XYZ file of C-alpha atoms in Angstrom:
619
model
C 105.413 15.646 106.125
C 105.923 18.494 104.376
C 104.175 21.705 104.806
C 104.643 24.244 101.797
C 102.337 27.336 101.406
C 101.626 29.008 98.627
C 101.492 32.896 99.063
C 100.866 36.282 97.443
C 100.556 39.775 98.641
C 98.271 40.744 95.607
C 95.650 38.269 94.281
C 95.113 37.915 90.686
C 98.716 36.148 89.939
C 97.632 32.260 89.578
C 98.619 31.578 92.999
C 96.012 29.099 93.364
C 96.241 27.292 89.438
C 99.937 26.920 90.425
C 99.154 25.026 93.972
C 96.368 22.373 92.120
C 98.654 21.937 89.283
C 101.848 21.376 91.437
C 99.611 18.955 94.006
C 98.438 17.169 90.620
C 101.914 16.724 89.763
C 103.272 15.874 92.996
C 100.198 13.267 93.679
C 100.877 11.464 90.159
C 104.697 10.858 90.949
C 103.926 8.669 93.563
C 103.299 11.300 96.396
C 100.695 11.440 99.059
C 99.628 15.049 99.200
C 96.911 17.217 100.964
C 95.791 20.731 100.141
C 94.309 23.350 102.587
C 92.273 26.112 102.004
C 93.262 28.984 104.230
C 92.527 31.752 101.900
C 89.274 32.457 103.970
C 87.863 35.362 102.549
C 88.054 34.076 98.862
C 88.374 30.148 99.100
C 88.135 27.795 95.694
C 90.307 25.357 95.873
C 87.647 22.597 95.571
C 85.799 24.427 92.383
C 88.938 22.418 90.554
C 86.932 19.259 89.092
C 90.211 17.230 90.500
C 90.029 18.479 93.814
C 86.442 18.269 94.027
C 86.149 16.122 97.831
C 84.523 12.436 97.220
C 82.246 13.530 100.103
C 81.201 16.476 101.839
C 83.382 17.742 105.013
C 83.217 20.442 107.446
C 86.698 22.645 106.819
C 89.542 25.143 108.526
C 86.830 27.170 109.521
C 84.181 24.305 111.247
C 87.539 22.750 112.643
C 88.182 26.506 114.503
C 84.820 27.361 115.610
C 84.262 23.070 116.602
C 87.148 24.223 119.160
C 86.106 26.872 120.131
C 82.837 26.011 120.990
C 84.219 23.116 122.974
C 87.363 24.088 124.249
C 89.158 20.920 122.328
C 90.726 20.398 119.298
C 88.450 18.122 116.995
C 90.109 15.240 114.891
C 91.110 16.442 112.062
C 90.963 13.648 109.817
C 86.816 14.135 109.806
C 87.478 17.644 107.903
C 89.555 16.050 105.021
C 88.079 14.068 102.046
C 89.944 12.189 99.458
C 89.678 13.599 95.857
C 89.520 10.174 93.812
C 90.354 11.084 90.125
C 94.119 12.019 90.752
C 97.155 9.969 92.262
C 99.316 7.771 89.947
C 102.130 5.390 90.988
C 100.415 5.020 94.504
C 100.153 8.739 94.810
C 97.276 10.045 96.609
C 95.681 13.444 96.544
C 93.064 14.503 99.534
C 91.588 18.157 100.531
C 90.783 20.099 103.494
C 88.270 22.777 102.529
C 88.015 26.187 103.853
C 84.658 25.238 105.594
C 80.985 23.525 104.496
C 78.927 25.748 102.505
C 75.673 25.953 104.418
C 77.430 27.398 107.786
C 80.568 29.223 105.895
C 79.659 32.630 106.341
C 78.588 32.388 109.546
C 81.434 30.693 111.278
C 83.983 32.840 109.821
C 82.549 36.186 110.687
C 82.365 35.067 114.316
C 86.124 34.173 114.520
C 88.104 36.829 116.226
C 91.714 35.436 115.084
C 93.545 38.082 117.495
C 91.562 36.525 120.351
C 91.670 32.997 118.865
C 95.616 33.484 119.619
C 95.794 35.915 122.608
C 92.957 34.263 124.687
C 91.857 30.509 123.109
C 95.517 29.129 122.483
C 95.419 29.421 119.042
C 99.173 28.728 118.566
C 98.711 25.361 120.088
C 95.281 24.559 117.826
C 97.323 24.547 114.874
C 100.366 22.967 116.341
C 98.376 20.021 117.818
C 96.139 20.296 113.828
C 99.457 19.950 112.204
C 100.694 16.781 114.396
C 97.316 15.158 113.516
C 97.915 15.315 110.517
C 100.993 14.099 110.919
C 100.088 10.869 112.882
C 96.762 10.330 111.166
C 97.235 11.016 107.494
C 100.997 11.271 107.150
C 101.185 12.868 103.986
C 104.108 13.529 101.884
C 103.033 16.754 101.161
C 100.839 19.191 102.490
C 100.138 22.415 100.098
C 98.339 25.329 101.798
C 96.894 28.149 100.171
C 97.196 31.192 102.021
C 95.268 34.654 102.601
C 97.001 37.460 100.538
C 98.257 40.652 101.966
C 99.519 40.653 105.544
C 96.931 39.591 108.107
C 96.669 38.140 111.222
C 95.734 34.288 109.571
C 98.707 35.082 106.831
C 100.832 34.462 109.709
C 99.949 31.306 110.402
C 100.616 30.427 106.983
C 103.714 32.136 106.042
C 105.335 31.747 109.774
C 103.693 28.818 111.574
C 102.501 26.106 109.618
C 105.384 25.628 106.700
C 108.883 24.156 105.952
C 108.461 26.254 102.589
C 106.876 29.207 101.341
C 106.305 29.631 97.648
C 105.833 33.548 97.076
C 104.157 34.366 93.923
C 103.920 38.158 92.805
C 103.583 40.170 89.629
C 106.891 42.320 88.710
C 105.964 45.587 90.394
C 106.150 48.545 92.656
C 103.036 47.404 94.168
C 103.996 43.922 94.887
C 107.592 44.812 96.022
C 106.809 47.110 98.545
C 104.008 45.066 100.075
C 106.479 41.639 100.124
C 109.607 43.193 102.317
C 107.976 43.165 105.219
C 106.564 39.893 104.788
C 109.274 38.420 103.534
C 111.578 39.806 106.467
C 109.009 38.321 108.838
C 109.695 35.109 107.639
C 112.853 35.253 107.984
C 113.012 36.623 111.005
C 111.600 32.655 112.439
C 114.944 31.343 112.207
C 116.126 34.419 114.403
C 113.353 33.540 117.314
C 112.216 31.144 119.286
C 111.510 28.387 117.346
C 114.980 28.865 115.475
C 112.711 27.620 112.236
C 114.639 28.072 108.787
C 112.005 28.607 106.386
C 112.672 27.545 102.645
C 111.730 30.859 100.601
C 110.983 29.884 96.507
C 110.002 32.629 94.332
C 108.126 33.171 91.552
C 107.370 36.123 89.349
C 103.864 35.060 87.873
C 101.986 36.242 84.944
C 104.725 37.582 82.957
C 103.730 39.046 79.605
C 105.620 36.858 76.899
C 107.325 39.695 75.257
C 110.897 40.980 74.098
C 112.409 42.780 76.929
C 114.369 45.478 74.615
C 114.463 47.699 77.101
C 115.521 45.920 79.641
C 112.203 46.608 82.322
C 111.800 43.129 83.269
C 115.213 42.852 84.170
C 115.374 45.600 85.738
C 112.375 44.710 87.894
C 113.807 41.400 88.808
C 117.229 43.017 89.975
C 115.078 45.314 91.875
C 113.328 42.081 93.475
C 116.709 39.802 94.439
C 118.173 43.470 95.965
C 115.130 44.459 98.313
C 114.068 40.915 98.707
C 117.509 39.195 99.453
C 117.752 36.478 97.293
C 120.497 35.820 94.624
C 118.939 32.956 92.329
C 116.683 33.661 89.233
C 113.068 33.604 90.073
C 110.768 30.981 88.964
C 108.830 31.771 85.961
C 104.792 31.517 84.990
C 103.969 33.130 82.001
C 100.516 34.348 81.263
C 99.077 32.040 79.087
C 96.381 33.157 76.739
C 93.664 30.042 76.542
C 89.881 30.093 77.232
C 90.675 26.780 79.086
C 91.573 28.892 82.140
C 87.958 29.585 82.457
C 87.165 26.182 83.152
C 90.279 25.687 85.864
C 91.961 23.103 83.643
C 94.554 21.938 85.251
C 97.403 21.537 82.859
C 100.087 19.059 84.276
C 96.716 16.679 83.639
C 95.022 17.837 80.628
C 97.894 19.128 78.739
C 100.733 17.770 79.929
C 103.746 19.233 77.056
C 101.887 22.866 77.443
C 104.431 25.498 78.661
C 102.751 26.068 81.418
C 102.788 22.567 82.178
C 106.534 22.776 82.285
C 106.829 25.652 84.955
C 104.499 24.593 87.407
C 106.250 21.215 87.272
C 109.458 22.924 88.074
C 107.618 24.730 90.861
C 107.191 21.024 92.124
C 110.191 20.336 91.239
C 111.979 22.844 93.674
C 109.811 22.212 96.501
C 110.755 18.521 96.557
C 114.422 19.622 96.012
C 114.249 21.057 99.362
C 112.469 18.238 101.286
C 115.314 15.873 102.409
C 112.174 13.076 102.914
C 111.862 13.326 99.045
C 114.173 10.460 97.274
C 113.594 12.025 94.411
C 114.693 15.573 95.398
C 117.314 14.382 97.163
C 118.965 12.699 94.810
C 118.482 15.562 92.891
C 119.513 17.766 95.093
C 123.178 15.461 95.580
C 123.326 15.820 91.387
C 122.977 19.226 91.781
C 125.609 19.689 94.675
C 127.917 17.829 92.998
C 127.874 20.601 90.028
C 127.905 23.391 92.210
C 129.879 23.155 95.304
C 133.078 24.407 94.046
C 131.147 27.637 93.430
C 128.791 28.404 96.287
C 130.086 30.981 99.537
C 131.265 29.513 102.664
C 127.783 30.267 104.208
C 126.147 28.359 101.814
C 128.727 25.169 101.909
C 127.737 24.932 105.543
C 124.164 25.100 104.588
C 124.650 22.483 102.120
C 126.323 19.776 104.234
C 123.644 20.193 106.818
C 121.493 19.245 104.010
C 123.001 16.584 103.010
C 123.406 15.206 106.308
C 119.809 15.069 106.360
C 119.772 13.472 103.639
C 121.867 10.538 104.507
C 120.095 10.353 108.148
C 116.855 10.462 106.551
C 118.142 7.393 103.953
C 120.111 4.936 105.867
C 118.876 2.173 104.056
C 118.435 3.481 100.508
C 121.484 2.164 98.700
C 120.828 4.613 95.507
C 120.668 7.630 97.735
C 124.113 6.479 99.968
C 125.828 5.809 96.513
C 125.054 9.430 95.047
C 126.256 10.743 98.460
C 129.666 9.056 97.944
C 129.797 10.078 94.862
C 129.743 13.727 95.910
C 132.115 13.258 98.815
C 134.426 11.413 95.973
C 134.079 15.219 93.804
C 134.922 16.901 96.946
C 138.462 14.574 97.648
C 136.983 13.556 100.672
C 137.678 9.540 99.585
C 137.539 7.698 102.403
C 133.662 9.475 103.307
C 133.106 8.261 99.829
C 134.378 5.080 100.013
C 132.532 4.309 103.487
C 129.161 5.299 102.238
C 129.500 3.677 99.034
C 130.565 0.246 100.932
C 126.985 1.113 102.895
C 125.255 1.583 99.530
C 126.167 -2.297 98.460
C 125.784 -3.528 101.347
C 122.123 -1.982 101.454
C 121.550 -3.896 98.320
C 123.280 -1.277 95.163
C 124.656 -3.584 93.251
C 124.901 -1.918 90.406
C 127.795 -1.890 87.743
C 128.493 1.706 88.965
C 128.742 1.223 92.109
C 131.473 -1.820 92.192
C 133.374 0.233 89.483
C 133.135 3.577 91.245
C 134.704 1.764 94.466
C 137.342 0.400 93.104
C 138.470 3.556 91.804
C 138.436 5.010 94.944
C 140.551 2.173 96.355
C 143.107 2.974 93.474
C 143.310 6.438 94.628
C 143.589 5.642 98.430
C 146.329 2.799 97.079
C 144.353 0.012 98.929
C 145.352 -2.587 96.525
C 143.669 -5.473 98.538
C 144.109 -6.721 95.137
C 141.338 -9.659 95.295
C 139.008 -7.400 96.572
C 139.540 -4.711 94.122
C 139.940 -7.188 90.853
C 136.545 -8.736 92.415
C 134.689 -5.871 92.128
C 136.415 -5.172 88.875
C 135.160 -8.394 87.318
C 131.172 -8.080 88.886
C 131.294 -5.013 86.123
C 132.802 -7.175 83.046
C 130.248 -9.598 84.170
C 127.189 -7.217 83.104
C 125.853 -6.993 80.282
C 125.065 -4.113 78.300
C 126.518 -1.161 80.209
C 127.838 1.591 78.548
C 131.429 1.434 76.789
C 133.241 4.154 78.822
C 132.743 1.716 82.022
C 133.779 -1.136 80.270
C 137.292 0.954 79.073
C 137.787 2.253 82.775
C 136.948 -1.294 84.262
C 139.750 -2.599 81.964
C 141.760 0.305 82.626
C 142.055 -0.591 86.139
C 142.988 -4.280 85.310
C 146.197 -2.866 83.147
C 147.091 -0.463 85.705
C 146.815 -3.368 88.349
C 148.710 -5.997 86.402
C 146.135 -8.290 86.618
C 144.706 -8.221 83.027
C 143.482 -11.934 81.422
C 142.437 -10.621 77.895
C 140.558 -13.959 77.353
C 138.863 -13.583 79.884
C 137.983 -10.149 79.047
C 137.121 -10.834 75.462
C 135.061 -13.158 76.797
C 133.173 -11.321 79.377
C 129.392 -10.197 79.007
C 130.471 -6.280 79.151
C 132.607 -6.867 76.226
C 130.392 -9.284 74.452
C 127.321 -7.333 74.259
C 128.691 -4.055 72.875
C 128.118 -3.174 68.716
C 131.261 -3.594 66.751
C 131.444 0.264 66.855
C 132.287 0.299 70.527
C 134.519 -2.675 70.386
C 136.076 -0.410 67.954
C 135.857 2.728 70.364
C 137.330 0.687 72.922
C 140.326 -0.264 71.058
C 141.132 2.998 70.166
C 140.369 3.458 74.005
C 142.813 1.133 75.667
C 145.741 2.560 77.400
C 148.395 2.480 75.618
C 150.808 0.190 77.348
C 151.638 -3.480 75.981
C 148.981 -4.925 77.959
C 146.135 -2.081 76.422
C 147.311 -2.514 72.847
C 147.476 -6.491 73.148
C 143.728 -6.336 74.404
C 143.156 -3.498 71.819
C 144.929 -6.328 68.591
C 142.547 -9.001 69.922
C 139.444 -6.756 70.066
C 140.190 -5.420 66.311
C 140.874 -8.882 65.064
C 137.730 -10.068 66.754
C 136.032 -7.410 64.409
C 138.001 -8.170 61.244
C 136.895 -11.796 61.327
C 132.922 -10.841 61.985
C 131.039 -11.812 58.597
C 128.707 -9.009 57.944
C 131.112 -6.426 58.319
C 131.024 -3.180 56.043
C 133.253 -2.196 53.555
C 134.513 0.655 55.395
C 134.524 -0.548 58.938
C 136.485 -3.613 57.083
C 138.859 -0.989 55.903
C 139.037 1.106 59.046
C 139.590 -1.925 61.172
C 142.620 -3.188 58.562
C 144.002 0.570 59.114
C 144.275 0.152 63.011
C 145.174 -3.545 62.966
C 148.391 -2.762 60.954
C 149.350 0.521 63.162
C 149.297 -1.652 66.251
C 151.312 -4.786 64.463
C 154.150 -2.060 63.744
C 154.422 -0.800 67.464
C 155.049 -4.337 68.146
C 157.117 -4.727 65.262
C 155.257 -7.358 63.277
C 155.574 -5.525 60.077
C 154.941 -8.217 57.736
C 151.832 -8.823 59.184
C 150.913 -5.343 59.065
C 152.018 -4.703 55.264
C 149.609 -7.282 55.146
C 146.766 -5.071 56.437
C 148.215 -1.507 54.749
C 147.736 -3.517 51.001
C 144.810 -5.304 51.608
C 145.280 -7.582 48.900
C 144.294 -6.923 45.565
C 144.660 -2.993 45.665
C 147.484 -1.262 43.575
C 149.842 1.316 45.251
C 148.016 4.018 43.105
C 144.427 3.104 44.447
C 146.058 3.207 48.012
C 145.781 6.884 49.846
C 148.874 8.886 51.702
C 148.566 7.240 54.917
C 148.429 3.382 53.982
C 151.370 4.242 51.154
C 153.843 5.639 53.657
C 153.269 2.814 56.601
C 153.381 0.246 53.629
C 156.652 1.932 53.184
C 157.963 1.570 56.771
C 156.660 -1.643 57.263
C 158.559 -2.500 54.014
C 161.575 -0.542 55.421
C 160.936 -3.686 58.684
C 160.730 -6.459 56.707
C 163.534 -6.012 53.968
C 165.545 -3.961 56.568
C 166.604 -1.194 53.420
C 164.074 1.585 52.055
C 162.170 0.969 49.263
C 161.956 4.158 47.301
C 159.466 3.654 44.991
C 156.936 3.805 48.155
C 158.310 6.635 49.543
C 158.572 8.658 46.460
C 154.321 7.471 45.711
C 154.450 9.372 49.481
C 156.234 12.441 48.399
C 154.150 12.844 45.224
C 150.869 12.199 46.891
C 151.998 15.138 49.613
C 152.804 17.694 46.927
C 149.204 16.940 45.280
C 147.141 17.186 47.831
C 145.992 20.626 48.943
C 143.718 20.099 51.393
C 146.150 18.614 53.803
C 146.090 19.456 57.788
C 149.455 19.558 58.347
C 149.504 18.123 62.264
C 152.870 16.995 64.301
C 152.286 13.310 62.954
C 152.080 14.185 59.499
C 154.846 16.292 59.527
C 156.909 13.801 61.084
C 155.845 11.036 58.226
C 156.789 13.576 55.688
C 160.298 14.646 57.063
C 161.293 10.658 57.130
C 159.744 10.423 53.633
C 161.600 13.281 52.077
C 164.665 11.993 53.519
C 164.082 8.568 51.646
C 164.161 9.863 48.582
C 167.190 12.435 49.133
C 165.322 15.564 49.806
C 166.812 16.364 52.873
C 166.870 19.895 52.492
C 162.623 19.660 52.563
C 162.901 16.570 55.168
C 164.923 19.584 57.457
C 161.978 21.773 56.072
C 158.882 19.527 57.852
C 161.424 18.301 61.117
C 161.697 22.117 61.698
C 157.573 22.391 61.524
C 156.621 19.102 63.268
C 159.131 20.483 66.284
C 157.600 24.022 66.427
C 154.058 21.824 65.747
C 154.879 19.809 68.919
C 155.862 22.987 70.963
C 152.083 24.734 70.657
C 150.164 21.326 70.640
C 147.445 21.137 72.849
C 147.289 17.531 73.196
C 148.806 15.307 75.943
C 150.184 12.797 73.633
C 150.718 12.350 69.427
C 151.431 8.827 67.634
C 154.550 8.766 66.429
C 155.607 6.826 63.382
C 159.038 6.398 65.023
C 157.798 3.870 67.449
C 154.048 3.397 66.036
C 152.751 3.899 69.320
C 151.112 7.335 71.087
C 153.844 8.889 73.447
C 154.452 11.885 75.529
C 155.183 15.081 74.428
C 158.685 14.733 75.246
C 158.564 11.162 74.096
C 157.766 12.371 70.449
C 160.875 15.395 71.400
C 163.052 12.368 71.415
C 162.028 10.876 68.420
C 162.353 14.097 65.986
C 165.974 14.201 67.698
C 167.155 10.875 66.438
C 165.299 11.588 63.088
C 167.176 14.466 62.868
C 170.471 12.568 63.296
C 169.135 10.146 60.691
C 168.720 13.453 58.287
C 172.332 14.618 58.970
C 173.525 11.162 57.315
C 173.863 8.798 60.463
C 172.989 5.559 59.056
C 173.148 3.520 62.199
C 170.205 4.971 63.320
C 166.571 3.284 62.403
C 163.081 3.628 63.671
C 162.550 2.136 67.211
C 159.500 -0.101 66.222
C 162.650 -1.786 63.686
C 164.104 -2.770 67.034
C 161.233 -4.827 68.040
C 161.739 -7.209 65.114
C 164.828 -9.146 66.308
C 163.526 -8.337 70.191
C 159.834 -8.389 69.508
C 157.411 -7.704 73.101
C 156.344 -11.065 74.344
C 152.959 -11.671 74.002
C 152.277 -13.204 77.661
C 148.765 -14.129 77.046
């Protein structure tokens, strides 16, 4: 049970819309809430048609004069009433008045609340009223609506009763000056006795909706977080100009996509954020840890780990919730907390793709290559269907970096399978680029080439990456193959598929052919609207030197070196080898093409090599 009341100092700033539209919202998610009236002197919670009681009940005020007429505290369940028209997904919604109409003004003007506490035990009424509650009703929430100002019966509200105290004032002078002191009183509980830690929200209510040019809103807000001691933005509600607020709609039911709508949900939203008993603001609460605790002080890391230690005691069979928690320790480096708690999450029944793939990365990166165990868990995520291409690349990933890699098996597999032809294409672009990765990647594109309804450009695109990969392995006859695509002439073929028709010609015949690389040269001089990148200027500088122009083919080695020196990337395909490399992988290269420039003839490209020593093809 959580107890959150809803305060002002001032009235008049929708303190009490907010509280039935939040309990609306917080009852139709599945929660089991009860609201209490405590603002005495001007109760209305149950003029709301939702929160209208199904039957007439005494309220806070019978339940305090029952006791004190008798000396014990009555039951409290026979002042609370369900409200029947609201609670969705086995929410409930139920209401404890301020007190019955007929003997309202009566009872409260006999109450002496000073007394109540300093000679009746008052403290311990609303202790032992809260534990009823507890036991009795159990609800998820309970959402009080407090006197404003600071009075005696405030305190019960703002100090006593709650976990949370939602403090709703209008941006000025008025408002500030009145909230210090209460706000330092509530503060001051986790100083006393009790050692209670009371969540503080705030919201700045009934804002005008209007350009802040002169910077007065901000101003007042800075002004707020400096005397009130809090760092994060308030909470917005904006007035909102509609004769419907005459008639109490509440607008998380009746209009749902209103802007108003939106805030007091995210008033709900930050209430359940703090409630470690909420799943759903606790998971929330991990997602949002996990993006911010690089940032936050060391007071507030503390702070945060005690929370999340709730969390996980107050979840110990919840696999979802034990799985987001590992996930965060994983962000934080602490793997073997991660690893632990995400073992606890499968076991408690999260079996989901994520969670087998998420701990055998962490196994990777602890090097506990209990290799059947790790491939296992590996293989329960190519076995799913229809999850989302990135895990399928890092699930395969791990399989190349682990040597255990059966591309039948993985062609064959559900994940793989199931995804469009443009992932299957992603992937292959994907694939790490070892022999292994690019063997998988071959299969994967031919896979595609051979589908029947495939598009003229996909066909095309697929032909283009099918022939750079059959030249890393230096099975250049089978990419020419793919660079001509048949019936095509040289002049209907563009730059890229003329020069590595060129060097897969240069494979095969084992000479240069120079009518290719002088289509190259001419289509390079032509074209104005070329991006001049590392790769490109590598192509260029081997197809100048074809022809003779070594004099320009010193020209573009000179700018693809320089190029490589300020390039941002971690690795660029080089033509020399037809495969992506390392920065000073590609160095390498533009040396022995320089060699090549300076007239060594005994010097040809390194995917050449692979010809007469071709990479086996193991699988």
């Amino acid at each position: 049970m959580y107890v959150t009341t809803f305060y002002s100092f001032k009235g008049g700033v929708g303190r009490t819309m907010a509280l039935a539209n939040v309990a609306v919202t917080l009852a139709n998610s599945g929660r089991h809430v009860l609201v209490v009236d405590f603002d005495l002197e001007a109760p209305g919670l149950d003029t709301f048609d939702v929160l209208k009681p199904s039957r007439e009940v005494p309220g806070v005020i019978d339940f305090v004069a029952q006791y004190l007429e008798t000396g014990q505290s009555p039951v409290a369940s026979n002042f609370v009433a369900e409200c029947p028209t609201i609670g969705n997904q086995g929410g409930s919604l139920k209401i404890m008045r301020s007190g019955s109409k007929e003997s309202y003004t009566a009872s409260f003007s006999q109450i002496n609340w000073i007394e109540l506490y300093d000679k009746h035990d008052g403290f311990l009424l609303f202790e032992d009223l809260k534990e009823q509650l507890k036991k009795t009703l159990n609800p998820d929430y309970v959402l009080i609506d407090s006197r404003t100002g600071h009075t005696d019966t405030s305190g019960i509200c703002t100090r006593q009763l709650p976990d949370a105290v939602v403090v709703f004032f209008f941006p000025n002078e008025q408002n500030l000056r009145g909230l210090v002191n209460v706000v330092e009183d509530i503060r001051s509980e986790a100083e006393g006795v009790r050692n209670k830690n009371i969540e503080l929200h705030f919201v700045m209510s009934n804002v005008p909706d209007l350009d802040d040019e002169d910077q007065i809103l901000d101003n007042k807000i800075k002004a707020f977080q400096e005397q009130l001691g809090f760092q994060q933005e308030p909470m917005i509600v904006h007035r909102y100009d509609s004769l419907s607020l005459l008639n109490q709609v509440v607008f998380c039911k009746d209009r749902p996509k209103s802007r108003l709508s939106s805030e007091y949900r995210k008033i709900a939203r930050e209430i359940s954020v703090r409630n470690w008993n909420d799943r759903d603001g606790s998971l929330e609460y991990i997602r949002r840890a996990e993006r911010s605790w690089r940032k936050v002080d060391h007071e507030s890391i503390l702070g945060q780990q005690e929370m999340l230690d709730k969390i996980q005691n107050g979840h110990p069979k919840d696999g979802e919730v034990l799985f987001r928690l590992g996930e965060f320790k994983e962000s934080q480096l602490d793997l073997e907390s991660a690893l632990s708690l995400i073992d606890q999450a499968i076991d408690e029944g999260f079996e989901e793709p994520e969670a087998f793939l998420k701990r055998s990365r962490i196994r990777e990166r602890l090097h506990d290559y209990d290799g059947k165990g790790l491939a296992l868990d590996v293989w329960r995520v190519l076995n799913c269907p229809d999850i989302p291409p990135p895990m399928v690349r890092e699930a395969v990933s791990l399989l190349i970096r682990m040597n255990m890699l059966d591309r039948k098996k993985v062609i064959k597999s559900s994940a793989v399978s199931s995804l469009s032809l443009e992932a299957k294409s992603w992937l292959a672009d994907m694939l790490e680029h070892t022999n292994d990765g690019l063997y998988l990647a071959v299969d994967l594109l031919e896979q595609i080439l051979h589908t029947g309804d495939l598009s003229e450009k996909r066909r095309e695109t697929t032909r283009h990456k099918l022939g750079l990969l059959y030249m890393g392995f230096g099975r250049c006859a089978k990419a020419a193959d793919m660079f001509r695509d048949g019936e095509k002439s040289i002049d209907e073929l563009g730059i890229a598929e003329v020069f590595n028709l060129a060097m897969a010609r240069w494979g095969i015949c084992e000479e240069v052919e120079l009518e290719l690389f002088h289509k190259v040269v001419e289509l390079d001089l032509s074209d104005l609207n070329k991006y001049p990148n590392p790769n490109y200027n590598q192509c260029m500088a081997i197809a100048h030197w074809a022809i003779g122009e070594n004099n320009s083919a010193r020209k573009y080695l000179t700018q693809t070196d320089q190029g490589i020196k300020s390039f941002r990337g971690r690795t660029e395909f080089s033509c020399w080898r037809y495969r992506k490399v390392g920065l000073q992988d590609f160095s390498n290269d533009l040396d022995e093409i320089k060699k090549l420039i300076e007239g060594n003839d005994s010097i040809v490209p390194k995917f050449i090599s692979l010809i007469k020593n071709p990479v086996s093809d193991t699988q």
